[in-house]
XYZ file of N, CA and C in Angstrom:
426
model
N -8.552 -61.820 -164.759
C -7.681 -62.470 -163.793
C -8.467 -62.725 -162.512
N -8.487 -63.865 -161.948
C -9.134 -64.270 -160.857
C -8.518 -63.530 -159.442
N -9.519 -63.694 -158.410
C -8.749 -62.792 -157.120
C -7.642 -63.829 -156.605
N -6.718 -62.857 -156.008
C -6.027 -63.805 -155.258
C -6.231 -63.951 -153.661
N -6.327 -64.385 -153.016
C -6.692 -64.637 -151.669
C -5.733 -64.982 -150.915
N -4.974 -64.409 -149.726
C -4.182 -64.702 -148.832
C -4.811 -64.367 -147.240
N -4.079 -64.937 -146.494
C -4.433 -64.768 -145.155
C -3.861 -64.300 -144.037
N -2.175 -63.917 -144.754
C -1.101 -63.422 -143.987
C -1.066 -61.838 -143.870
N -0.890 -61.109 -142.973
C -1.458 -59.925 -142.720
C 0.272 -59.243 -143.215
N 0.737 -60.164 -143.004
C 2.569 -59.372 -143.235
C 2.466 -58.706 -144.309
N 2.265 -59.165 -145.593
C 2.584 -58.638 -147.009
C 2.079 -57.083 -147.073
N 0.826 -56.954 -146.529
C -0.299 -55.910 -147.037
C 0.530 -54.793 -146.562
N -0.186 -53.895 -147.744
C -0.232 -52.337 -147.406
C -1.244 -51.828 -146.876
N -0.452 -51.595 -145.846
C -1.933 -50.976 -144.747
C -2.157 -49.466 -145.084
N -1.962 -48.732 -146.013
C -1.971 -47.207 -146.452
C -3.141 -47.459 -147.698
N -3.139 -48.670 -148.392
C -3.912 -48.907 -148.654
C -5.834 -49.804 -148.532
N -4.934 -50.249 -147.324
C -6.363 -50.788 -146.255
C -7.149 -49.497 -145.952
N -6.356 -48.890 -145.275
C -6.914 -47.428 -144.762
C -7.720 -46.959 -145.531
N -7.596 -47.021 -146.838
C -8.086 -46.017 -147.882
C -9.351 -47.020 -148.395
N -9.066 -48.269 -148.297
C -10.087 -49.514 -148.092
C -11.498 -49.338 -147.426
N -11.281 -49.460 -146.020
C -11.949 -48.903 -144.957
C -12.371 -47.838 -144.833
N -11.776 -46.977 -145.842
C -12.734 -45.411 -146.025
C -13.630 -44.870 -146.916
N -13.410 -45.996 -148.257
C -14.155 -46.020 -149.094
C -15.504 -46.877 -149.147
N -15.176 -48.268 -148.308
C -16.160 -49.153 -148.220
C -17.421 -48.229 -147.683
N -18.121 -47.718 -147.242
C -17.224 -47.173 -145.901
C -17.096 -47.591 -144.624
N -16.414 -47.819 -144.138
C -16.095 -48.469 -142.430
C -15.560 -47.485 -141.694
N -15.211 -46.127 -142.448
C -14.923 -45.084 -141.078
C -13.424 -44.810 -141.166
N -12.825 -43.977 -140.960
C -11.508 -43.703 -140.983
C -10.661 -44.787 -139.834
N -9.983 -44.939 -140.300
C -9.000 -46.561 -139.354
C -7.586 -46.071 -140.441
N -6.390 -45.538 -139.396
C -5.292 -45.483 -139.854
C -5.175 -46.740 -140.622
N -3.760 -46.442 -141.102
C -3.015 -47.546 -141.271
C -2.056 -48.655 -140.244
N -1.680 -47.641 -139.243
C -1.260 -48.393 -138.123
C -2.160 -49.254 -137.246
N -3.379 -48.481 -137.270
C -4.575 -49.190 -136.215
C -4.735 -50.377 -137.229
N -5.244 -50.530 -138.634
C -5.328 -51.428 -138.984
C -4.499 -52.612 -138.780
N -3.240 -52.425 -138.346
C -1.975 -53.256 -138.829
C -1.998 -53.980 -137.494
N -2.399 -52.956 -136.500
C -2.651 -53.516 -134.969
C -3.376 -54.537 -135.149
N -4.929 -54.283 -135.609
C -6.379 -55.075 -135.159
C -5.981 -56.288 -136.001
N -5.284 -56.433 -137.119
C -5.204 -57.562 -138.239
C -3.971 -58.366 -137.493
N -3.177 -57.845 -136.937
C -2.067 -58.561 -136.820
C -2.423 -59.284 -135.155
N -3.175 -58.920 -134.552
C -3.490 -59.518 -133.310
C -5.244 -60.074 -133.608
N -5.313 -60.857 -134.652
C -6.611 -61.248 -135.037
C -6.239 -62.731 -135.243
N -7.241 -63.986 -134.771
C -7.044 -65.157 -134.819
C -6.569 -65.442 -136.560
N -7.852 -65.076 -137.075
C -8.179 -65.145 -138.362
C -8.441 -63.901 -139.383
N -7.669 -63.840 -140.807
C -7.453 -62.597 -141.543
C -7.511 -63.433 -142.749
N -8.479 -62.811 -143.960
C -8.363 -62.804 -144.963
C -8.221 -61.071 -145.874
N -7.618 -61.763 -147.212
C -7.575 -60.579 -147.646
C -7.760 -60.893 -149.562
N -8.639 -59.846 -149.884
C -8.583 -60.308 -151.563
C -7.874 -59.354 -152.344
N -7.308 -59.561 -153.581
C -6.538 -58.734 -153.789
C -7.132 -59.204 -155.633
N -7.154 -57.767 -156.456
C -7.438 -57.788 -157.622
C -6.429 -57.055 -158.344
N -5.927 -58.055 -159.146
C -4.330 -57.402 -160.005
C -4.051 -56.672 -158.888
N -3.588 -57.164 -158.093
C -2.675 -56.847 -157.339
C -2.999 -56.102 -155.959
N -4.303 -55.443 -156.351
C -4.750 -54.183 -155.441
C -5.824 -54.424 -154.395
N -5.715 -54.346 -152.934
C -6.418 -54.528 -152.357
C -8.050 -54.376 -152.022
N -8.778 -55.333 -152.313
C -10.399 -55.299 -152.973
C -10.994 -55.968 -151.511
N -10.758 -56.720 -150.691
C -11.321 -56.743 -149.809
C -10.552 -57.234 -148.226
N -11.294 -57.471 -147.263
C -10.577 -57.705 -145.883
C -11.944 -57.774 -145.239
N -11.319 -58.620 -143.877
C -12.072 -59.255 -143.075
C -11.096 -59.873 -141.686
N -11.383 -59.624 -140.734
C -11.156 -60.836 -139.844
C -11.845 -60.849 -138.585
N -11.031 -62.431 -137.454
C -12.097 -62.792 -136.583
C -11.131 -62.344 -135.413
N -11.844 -62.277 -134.057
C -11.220 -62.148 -133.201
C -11.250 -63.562 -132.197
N -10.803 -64.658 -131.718
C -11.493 -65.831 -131.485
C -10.922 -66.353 -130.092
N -11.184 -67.076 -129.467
C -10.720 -68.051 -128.179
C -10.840 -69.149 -128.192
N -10.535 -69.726 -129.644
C -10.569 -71.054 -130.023
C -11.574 -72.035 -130.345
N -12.787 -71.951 -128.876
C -14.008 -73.229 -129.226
C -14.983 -72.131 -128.659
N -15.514 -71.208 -128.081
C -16.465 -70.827 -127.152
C -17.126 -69.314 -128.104
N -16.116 -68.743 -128.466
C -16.691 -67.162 -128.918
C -15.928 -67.332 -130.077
N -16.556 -66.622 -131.175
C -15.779 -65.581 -132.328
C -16.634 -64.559 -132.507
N -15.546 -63.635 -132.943
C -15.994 -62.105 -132.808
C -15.461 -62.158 -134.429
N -17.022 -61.898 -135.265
C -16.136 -61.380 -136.912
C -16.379 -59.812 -137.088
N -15.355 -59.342 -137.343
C -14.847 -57.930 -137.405
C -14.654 -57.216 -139.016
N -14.871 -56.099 -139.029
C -13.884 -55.169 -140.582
C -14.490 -55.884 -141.670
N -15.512 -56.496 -141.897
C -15.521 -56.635 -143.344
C -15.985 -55.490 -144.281
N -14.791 -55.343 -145.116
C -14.546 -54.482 -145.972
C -14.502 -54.829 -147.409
N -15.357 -54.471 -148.346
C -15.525 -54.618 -149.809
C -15.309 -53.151 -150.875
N -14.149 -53.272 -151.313
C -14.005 -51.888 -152.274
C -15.435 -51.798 -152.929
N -15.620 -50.474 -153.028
C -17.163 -50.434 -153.871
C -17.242 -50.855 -154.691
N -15.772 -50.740 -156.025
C -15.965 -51.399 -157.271
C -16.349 -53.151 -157.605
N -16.143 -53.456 -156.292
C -16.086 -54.682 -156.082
C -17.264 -55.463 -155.465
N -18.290 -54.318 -154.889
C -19.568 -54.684 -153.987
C -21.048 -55.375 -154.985
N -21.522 -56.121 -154.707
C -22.676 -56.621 -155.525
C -22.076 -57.639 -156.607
N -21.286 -58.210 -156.347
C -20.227 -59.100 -157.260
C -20.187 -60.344 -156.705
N -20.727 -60.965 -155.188
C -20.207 -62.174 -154.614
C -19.198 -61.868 -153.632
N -18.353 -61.171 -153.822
C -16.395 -60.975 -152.904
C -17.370 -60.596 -151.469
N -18.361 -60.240 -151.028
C -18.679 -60.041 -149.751
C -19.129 -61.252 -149.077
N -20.004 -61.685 -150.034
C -20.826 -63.535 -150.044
C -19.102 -64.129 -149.398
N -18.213 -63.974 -150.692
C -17.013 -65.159 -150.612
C -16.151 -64.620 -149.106
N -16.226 -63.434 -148.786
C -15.449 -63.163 -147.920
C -16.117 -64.006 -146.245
N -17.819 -63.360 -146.261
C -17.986 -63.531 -145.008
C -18.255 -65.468 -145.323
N -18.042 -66.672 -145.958
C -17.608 -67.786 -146.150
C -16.641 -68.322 -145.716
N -15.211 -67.167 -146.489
C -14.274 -67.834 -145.656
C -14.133 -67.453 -144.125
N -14.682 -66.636 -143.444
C -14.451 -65.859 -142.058
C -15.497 -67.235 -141.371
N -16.455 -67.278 -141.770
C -17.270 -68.239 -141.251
C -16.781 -69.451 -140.914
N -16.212 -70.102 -142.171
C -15.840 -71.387 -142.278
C -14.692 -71.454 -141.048
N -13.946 -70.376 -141.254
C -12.783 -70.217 -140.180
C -12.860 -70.521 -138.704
N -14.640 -69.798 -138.503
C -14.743 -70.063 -137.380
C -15.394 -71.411 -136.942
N -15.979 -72.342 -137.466
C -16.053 -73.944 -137.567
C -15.838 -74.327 -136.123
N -17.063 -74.721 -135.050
C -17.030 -75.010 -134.301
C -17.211 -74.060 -133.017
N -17.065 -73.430 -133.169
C -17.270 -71.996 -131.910
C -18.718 -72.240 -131.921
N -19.037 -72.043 -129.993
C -20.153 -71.873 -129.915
C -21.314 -70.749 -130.302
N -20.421 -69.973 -130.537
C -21.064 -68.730 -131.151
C -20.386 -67.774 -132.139
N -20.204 -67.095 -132.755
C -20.356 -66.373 -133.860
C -20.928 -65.309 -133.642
N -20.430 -63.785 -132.807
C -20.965 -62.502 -133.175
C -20.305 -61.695 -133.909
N -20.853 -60.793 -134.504
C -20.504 -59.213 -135.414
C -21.404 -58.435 -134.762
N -21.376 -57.032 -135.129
C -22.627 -55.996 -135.040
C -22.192 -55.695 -136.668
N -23.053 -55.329 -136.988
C -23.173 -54.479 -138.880
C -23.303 -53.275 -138.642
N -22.780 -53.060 -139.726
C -23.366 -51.118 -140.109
C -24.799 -51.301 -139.807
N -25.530 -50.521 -139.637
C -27.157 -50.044 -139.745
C -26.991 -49.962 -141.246
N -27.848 -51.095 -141.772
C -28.512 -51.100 -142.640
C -28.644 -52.681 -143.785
N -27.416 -52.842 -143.367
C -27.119 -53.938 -143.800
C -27.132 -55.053 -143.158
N -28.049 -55.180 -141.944
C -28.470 -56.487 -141.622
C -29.498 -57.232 -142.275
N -29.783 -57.037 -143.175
C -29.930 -58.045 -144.062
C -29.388 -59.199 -144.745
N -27.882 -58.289 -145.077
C -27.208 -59.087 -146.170
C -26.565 -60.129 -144.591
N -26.244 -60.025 -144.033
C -25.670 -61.048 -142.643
C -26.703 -61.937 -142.478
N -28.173 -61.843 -142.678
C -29.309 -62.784 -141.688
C -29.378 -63.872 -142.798
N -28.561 -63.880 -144.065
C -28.569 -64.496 -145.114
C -27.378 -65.558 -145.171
N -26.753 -65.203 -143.495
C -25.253 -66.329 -143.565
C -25.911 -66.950 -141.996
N -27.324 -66.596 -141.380
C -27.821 -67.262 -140.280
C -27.850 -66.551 -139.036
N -27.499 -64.757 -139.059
C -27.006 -64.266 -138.054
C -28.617 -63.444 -137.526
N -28.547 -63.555 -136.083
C -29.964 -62.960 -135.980
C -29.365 -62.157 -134.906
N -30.441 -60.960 -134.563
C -30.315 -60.082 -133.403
C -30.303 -60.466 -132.089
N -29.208 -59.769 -131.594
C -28.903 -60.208 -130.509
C -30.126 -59.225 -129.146
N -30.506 -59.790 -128.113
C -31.529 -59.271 -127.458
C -30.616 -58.439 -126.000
N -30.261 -59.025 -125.803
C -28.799 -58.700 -124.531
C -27.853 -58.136 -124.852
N -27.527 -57.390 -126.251
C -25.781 -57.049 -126.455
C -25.893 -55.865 -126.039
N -24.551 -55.413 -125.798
C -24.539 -54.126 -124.836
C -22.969 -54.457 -125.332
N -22.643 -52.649 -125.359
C -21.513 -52.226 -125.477
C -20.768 -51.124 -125.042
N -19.392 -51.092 -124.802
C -19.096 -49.515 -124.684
C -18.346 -48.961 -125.660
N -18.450 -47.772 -126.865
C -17.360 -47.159 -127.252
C -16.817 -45.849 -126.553
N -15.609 -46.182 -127.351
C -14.624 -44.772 -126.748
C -15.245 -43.772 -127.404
N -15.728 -43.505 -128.965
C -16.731 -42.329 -129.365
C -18.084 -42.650 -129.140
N -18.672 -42.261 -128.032
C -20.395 -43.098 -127.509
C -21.122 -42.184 -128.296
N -20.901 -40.697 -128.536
C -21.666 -39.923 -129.397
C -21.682 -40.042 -130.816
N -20.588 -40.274 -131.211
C -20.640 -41.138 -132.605
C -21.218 -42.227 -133.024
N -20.653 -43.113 -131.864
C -21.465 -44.499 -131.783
C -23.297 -44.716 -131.752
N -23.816 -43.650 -131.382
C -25.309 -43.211 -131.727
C -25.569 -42.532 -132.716
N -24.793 -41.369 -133.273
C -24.908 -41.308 -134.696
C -24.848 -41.906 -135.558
N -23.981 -42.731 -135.747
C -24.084 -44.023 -136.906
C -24.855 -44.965 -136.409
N -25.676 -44.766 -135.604
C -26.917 -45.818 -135.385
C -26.347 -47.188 -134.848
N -25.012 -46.983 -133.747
C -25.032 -48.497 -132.993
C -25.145 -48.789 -131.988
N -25.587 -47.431 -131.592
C -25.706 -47.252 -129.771
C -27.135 -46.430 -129.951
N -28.021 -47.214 -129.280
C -29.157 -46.994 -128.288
C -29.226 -45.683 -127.463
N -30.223 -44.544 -127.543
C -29.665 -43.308 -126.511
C -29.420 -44.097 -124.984
């Protein structure tokens, strides 16, 4: 059975996003936080296999100037298959016209991104609310 693909954040089970996002792994993200970040996101896709949630993605945007692509999430069973290729496609395509296009990646996987045109940024700077975490998982600079 082929995936099904929707873009409406209403339907989903976010108890199962959660568990999404923890397996991919992307880090523990309730179900409510998820429901927050997706539901106040320009742009949301979501893939679903017999039924069950296999991947997610979305953008954060201001129409023509910035997009921010966020959460892409691939169930493991599902990773090395294309659904990451097809996901960050449709997030891309979505964003069509913006002068720019940022993400940050996990550490390690900037590879698989420099393969959709994305290069390092020389100026980015950030703040998290966990800054000691945020250097343990390698996204903050001491």
């Amino acid at each position: 059975m082929p995936l099904t693909w929707t873009t409406d954040p209403g339907p989903v089970d976010w108890q199962e996003a959660e568990h999404l996002y923890r397996v991919a792994p992307l880090g523990n993200k309730s179900a409510e936080h998820l429901r927050t970040v997706f539901n106040n996101s320009r742009f949301t896709f979501f893939a679903h296999d017999e039924g069950c949630l296999v991947a997610a993605g979305r953008v954060l945007s201001d129409g023509a100037d910035c997009a921010y692509l966020c959460d892409v999430a691939v169930m493991p069973s599902h990773q090395g298959t294309g659904l990451g290729r097809e996901m960050m496609e449709r997030l891309l395509e979505a964003c069509r016209g913006h002068k720019k296009v940022i993400l940050y990646a996990v550490p390690g996987k900037e590879d698989f991104y420099r393969r959709f045109g994305f290069r390092s940024l020389l100026t980015a700077m950030a703040i998290f609310e966990d800054e000691a975490g945020a250097v343990a998982r390698g996204h903050l600079g001491q």
